Coordinates of N, CA and C in Angstrom, one line a residue:
X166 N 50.7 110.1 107.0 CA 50.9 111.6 106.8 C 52.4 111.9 107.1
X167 N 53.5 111.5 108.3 CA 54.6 111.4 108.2 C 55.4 111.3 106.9
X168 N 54.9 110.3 106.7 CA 56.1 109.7 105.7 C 55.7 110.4 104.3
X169 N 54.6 111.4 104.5 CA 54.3 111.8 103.0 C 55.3 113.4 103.7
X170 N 55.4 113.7 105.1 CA 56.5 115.1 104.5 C 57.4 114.9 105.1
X171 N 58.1 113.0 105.2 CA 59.5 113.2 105.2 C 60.1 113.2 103.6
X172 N 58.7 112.5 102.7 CA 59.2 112.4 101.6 C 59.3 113.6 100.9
X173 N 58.5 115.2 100.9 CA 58.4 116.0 100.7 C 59.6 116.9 101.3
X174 N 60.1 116.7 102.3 CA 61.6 117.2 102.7 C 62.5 116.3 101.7
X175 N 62.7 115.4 102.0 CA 64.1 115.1 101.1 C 63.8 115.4 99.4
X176 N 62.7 115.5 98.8 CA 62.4 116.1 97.7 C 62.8 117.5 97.2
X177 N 62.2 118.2 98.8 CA 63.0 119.7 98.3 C 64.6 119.7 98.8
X178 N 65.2 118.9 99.8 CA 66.3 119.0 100.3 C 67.4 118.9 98.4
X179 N 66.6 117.5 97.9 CA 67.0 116.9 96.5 C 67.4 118.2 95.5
X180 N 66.0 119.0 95.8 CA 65.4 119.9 94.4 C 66.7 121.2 94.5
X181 N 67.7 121.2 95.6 CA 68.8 122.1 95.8 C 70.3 121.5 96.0
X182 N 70.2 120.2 95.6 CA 71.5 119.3 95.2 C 71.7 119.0 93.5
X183 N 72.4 119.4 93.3 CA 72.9 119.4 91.8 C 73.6 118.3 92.1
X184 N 73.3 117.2 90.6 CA 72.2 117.4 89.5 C 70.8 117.4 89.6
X185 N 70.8 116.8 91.2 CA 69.5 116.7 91.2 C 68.1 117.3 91.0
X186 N 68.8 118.9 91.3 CA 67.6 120.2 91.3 C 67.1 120.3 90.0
X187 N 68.1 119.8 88.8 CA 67.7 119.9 87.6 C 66.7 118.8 86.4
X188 N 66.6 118.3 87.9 CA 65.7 117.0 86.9 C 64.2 117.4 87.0
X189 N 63.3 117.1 86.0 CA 61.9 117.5 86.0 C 61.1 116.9 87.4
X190 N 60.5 118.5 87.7 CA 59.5 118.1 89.3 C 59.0 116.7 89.5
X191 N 58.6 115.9 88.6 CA 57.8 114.5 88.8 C 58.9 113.5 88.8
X192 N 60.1 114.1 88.2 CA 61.2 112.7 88.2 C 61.8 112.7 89.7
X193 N 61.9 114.3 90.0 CA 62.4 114.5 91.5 C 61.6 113.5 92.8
X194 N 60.1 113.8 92.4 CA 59.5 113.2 93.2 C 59.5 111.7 93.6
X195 N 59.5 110.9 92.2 CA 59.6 109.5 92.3 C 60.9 109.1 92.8
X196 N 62.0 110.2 92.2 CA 63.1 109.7 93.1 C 63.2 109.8 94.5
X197 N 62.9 110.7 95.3 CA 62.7 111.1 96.5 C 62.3 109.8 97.0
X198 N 61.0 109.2 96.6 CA 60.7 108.0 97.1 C 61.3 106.7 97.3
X199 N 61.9 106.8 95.9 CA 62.8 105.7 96.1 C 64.2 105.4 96.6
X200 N 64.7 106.7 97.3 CA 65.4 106.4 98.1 C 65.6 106.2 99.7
X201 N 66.7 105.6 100.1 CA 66.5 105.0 101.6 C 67.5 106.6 102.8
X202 N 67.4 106.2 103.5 CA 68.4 107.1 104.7 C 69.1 105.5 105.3
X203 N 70.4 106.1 105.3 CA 71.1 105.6 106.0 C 72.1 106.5 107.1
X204 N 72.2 106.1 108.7 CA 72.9 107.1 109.5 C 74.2 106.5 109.4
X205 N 74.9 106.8 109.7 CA 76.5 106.7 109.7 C 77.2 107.7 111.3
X206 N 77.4 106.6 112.0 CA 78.4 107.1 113.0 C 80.0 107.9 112.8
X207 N 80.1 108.9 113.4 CA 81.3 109.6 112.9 C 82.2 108.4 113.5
X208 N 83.3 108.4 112.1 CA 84.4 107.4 112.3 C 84.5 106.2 111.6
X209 N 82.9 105.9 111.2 CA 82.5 105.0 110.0 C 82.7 105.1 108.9
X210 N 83.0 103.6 108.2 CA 83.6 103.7 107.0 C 82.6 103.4 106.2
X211 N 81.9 104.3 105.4 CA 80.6 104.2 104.6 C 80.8 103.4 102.9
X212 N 82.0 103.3 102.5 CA 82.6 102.4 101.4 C 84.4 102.7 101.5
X213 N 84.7 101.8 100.9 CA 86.1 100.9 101.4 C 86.8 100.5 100.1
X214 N 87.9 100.9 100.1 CA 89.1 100.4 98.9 C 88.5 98.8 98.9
X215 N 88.3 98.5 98.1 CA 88.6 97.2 97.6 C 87.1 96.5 98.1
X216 N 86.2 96.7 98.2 CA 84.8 96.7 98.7 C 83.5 96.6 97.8
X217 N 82.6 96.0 97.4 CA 81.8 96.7 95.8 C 81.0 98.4 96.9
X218 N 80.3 98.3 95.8 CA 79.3 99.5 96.2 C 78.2 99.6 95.0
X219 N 76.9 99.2 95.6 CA 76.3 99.5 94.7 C 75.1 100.2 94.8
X220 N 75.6 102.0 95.6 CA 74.5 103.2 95.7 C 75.4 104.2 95.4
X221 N 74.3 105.0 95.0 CA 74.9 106.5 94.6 C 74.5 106.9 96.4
X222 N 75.2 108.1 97.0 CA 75.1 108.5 98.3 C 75.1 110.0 98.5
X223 N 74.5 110.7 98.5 CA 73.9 112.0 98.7 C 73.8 112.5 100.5
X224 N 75.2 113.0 101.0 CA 74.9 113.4 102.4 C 74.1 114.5 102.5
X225 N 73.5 114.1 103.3 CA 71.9 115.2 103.9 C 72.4 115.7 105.3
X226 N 72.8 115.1 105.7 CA 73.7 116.1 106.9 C 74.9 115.9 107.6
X227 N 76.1 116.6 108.2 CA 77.3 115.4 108.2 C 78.3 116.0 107.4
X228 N 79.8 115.4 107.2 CA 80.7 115.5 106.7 C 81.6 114.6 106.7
X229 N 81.8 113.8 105.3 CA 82.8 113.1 104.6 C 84.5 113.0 104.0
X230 N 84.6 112.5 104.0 CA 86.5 112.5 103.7 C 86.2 111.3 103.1
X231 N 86.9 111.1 101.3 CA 87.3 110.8 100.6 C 88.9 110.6 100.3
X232 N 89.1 109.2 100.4 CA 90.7 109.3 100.5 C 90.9 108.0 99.1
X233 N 92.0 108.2 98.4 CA 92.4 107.0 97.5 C 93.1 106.1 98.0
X234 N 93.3 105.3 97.3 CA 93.7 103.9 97.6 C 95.2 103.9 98.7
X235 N 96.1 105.8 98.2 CA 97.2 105.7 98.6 C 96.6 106.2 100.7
X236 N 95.5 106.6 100.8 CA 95.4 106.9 101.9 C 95.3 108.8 101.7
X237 N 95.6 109.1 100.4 CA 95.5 110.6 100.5 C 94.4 111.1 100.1
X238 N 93.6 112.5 101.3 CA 92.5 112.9 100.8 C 92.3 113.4 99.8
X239 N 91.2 113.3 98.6 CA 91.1 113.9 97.8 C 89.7 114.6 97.5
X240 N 88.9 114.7 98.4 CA 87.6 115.3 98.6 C 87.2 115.4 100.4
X241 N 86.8 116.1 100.5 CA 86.1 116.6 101.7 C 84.6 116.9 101.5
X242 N 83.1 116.2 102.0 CA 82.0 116.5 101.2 C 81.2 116.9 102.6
X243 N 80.2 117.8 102.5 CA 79.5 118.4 103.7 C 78.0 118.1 102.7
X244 N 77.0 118.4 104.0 CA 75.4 118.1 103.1 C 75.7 118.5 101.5
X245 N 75.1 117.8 101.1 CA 74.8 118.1 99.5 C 76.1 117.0 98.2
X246 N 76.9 116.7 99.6 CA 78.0 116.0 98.2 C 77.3 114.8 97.7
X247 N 77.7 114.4 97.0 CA 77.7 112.9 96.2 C 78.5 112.7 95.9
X248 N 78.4 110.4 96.2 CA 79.9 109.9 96.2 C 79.2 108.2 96.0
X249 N 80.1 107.8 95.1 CA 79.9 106.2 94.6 C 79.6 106.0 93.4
X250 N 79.6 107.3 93.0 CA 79.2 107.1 91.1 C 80.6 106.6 90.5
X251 N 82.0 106.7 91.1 CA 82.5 105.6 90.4 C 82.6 104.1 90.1
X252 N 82.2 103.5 91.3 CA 81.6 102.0 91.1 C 80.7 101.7 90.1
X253 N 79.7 102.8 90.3 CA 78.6 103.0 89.6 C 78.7 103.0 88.1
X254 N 79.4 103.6 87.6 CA 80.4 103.6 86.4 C 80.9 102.9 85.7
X255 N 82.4 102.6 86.3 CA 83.1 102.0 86.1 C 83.9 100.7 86.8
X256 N 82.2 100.4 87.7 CA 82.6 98.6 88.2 C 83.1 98.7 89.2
X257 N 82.8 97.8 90.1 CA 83.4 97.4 91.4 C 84.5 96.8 91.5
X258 N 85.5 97.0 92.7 CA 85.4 97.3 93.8 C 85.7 98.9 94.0
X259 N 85.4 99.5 94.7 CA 85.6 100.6 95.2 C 87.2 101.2 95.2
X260 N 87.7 101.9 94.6 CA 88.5 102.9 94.6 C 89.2 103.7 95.3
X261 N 88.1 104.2 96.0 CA 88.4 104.8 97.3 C 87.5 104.6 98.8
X262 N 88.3 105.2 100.2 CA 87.9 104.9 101.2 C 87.0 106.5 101.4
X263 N 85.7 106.4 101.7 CA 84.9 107.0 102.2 C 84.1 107.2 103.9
X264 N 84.7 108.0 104.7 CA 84.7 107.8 106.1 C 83.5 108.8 106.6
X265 N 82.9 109.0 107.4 CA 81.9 109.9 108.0 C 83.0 110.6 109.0
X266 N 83.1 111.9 109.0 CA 84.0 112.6 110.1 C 83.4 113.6 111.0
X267 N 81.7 113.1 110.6 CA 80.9 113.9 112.1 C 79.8 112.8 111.2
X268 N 78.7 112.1 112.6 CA 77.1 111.6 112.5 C 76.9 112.1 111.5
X269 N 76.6 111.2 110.5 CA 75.9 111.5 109.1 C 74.6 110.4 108.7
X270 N 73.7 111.8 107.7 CA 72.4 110.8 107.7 C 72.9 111.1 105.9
X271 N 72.7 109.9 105.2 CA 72.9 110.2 103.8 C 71.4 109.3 103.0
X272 N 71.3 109.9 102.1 CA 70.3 109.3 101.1 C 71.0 108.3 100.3
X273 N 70.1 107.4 100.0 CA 71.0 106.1 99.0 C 70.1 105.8 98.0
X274 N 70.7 105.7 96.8 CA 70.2 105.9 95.6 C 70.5 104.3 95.2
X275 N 69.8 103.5 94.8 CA 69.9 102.4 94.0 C 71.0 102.4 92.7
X276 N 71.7 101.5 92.3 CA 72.1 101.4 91.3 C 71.1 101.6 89.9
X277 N 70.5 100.5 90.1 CA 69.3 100.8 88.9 C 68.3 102.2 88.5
X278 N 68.6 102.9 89.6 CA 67.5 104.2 89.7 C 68.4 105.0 88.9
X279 N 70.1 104.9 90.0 CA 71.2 105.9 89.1 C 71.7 105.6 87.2
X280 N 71.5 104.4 87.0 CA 71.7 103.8 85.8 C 70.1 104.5 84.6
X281 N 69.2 104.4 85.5 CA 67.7 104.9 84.7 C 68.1 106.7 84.5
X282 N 68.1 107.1 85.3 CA 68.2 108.6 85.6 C 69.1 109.3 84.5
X283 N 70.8 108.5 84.5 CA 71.8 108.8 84.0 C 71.4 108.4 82.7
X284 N 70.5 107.5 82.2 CA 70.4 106.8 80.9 C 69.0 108.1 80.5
X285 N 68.0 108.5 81.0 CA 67.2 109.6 80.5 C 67.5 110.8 80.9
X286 N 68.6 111.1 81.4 CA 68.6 112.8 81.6 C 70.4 112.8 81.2
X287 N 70.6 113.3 80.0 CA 72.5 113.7 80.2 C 73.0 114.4 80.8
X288 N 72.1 115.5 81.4 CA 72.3 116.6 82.1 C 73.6 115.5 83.0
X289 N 72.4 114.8 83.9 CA 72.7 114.0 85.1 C 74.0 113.1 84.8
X290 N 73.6 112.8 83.6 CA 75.1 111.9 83.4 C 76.5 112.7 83.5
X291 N 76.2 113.7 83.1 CA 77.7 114.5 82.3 C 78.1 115.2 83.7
X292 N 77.3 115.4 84.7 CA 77.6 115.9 86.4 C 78.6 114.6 87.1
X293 N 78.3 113.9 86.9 CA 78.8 112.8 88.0 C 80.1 112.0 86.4
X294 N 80.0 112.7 85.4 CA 80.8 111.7 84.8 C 82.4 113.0 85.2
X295 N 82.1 114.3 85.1 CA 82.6 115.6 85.7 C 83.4 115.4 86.9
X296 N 82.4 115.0 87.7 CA 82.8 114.0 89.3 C 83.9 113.4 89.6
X297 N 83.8 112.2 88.7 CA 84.5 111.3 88.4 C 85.8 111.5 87.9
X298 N 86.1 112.7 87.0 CA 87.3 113.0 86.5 C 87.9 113.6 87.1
X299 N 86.9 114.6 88.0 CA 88.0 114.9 88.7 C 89.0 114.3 90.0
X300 N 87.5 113.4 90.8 CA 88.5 112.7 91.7 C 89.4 111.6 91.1
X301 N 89.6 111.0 89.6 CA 90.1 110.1 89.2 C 91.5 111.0 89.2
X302 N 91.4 112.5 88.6 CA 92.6 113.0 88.1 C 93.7 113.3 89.9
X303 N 92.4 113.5 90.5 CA 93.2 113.8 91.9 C 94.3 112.1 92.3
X304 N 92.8 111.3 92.5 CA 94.0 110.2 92.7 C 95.5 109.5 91.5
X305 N 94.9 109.8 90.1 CA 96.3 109.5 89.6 C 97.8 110.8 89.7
X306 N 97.4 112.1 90.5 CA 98.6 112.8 90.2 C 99.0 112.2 91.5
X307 N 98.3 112.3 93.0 CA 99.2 111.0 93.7 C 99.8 109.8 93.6
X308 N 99.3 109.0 92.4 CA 100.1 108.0 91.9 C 101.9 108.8 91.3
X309 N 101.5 109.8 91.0 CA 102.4 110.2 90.0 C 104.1 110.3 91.1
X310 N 103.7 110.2 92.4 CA 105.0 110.4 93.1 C 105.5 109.7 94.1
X311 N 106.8 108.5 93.4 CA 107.4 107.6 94.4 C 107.5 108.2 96.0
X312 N 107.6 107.5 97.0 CA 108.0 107.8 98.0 C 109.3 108.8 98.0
X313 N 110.3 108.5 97.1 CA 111.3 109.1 97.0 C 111.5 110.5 96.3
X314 N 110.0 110.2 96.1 CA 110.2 111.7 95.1 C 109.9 111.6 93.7
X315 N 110.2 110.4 93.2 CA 110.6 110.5 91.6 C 109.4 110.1 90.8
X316 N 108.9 110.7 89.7 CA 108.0 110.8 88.7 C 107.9 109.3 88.7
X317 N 106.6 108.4 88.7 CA 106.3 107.0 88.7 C 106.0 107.4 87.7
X318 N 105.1 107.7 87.0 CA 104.3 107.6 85.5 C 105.6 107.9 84.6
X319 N 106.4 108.2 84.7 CA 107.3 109.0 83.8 C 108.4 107.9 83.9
X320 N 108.6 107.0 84.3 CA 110.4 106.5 85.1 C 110.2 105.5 84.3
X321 N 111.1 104.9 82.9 CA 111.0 103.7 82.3 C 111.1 102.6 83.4
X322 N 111.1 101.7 83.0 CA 110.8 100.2 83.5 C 112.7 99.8 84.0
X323 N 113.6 100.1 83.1 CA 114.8 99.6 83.1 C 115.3 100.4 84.6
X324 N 114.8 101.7 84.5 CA 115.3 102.3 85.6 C 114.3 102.0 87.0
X325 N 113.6 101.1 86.5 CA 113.3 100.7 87.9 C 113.8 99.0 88.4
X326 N 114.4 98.8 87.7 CA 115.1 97.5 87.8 C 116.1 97.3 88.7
X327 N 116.2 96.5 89.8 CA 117.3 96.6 90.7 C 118.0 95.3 90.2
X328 N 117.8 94.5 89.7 CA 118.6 93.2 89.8 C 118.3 92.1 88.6
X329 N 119.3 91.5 88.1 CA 118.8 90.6 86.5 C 117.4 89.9 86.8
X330 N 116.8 89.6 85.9 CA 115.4 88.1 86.4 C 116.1 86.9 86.6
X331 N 115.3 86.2 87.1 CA 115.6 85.2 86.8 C 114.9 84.2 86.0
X332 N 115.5 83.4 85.2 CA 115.0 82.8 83.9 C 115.6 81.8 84.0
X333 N 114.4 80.8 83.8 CA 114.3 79.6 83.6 C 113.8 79.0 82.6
X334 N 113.7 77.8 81.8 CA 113.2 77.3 80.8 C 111.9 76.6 81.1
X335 N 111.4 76.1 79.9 CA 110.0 75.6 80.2 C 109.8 73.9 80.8
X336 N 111.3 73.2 80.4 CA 111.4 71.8 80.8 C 111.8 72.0 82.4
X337 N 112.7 73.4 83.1 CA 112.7 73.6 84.2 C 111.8 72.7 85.2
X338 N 112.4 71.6 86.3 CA 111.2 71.9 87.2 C 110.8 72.9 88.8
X339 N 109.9 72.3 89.4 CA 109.6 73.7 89.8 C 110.5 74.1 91.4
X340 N 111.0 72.6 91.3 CA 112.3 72.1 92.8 C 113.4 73.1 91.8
X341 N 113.9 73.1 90.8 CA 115.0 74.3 90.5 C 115.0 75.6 90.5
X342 N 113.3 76.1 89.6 CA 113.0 77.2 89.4 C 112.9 77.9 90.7
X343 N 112.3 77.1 92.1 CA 112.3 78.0 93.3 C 113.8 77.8 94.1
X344 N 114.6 77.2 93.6 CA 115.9 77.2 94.2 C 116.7 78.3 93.6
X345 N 116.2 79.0 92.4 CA 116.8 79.8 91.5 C 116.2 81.0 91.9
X346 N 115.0 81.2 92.3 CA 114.5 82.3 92.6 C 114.8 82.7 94.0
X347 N 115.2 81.7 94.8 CA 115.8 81.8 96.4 C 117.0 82.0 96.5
X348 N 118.1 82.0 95.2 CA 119.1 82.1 95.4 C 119.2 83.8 95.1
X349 N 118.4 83.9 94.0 CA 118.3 85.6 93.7 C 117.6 86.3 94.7
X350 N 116.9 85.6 95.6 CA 116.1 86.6 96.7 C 114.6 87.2 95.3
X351 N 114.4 86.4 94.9 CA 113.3 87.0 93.8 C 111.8 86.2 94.3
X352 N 110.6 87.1 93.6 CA 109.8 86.7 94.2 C 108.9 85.7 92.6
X353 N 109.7 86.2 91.2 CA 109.0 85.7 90.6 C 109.9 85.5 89.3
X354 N 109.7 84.4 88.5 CA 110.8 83.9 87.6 C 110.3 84.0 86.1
X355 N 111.0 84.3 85.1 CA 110.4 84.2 84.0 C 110.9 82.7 83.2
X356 N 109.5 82.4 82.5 CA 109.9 80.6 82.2 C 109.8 81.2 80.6
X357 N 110.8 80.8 79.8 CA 111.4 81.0 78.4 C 111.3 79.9 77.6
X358 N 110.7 79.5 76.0 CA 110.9 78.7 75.8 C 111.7 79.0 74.5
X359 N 112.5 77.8 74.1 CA 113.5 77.9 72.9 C 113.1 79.2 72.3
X360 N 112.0 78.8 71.4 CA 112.6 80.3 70.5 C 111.7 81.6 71.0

C-alpha cells in the first residue's frame, strides 16, 4: 500500500511538471512507475562534462546549477526542472556539469522510456528539444568570447596565427620532423606531399 501512494504522489507531483502534466492520465501513470528516485547530496555532481548520461532527471525537491563546459552557469533549476535531454538527443558525453546546490531527491527517467514518450507524444518532444536550444544557445554565446575579449566565432583563422607551421615532407623522418617542431616550439607539423 506504500508504494502504491508513493507512486500516486510522484504521479501527481509529474501531472504539474511540464511536459509532463500534458501527457494522457494512463501514460502519466505508467510513467510514474517507471521511474526511480535518486538523493543527491548538496555539492554532488549529478552529471559531468565529458561523462555519458543515460536518464532524463526531473528534480522533486532541491536545487541545481547547470554550468558548460567553459565552467559558466547557464541554468539554475529548483523542483520541477529537467536536465539530460541533451545526451539524450544528441549523444554522449555530457556537455555540461550538473551539481546539486542543496540535498536533492530527483526522479530518473530511462532513456528508452524518454525515447518512447518523445517518439508518441510531439508535444513532449518539441519541450525538451525548446530546452535544448536554449541551453545550447547559452553555452555557444560563451564560446563566442576569447579571454581577451575578442569575438572567437567571428576572428578568421590567419588572425589567430602566431607563428609559420612547420612543414615537413612525407619522405621526412620522424628523428627530423620532431627536431623541426622543437626548434619552432610547435606542438604539431604539417607533412606535405609533392603535389
Amino acid at each position: 500500500m506504500t508504494q502504491e501512494i508513493e507512486i500516486t504522489e510522484v504521479r501527481d507531483f509529474l501531472a504539474g511538471v511540464r511536459p509532463f502534466g500534458e501527457l494522457p492520465d494512463p501514460v502519466l501513470s505508467v510513467i510514474a512507475r517507471r521511474m526511480t528516485v535518486e538523493y543527491h547530496r548538496r555539492g554532488t555532481a549529478i552529471m559531468a562534462v565529458g561523462r555519458d548520461n543515460n536518464s532524463l532527471y526531473v528534480v522533486r525537491s532541491g536545487a541545481v546549477d547547470m554550468f558548460n563546459s567553459k565552467g559558466r552557469l547557464v541554468d539554475r533549476g529548483e523542483s520541477g526542472t529537467c536536465f539530460g535531454s541533451t545526451t539524450l538527443a544528441g549523444g554522449n558525453p555530457s556537455r555540461f556539469d550538473v551539481t546539486a546546490i542543496e540535498d536533492c531527491l530527483t526522479l530518473v527517467l530511462a532513456a528508452d522510456d524518454f525515447h518512447r514518450l518523445s517518439a508518441d507524444h510531439p508535444a513532449f518532444a518539441r519541450f525538451f528539444d525548446a530546452q535544448r536550444a536554449s541551453r545550447m544557445s547559452e553555452a555557444v554565446a560563451a564560446l563566442q568570447l576569447s579571454e581577451t575579449g575578442t569575438a572567437i566565432l567571428k576572428t578568421r583563422v590567419r588572425d589567430m596565427v602566431r607563428a609559420d607551421p612547420v612543414i615537413v615532407g612525407v619522405g621526412d623522418s620522424i628523428r627530423h620532423t620532431a627536431s623541426a617542431m622543437a626548434v619552432a616550439s610547435a606542438s604539431a607539423a604539417l607533412v606535405v606531399a609533392p603535389d
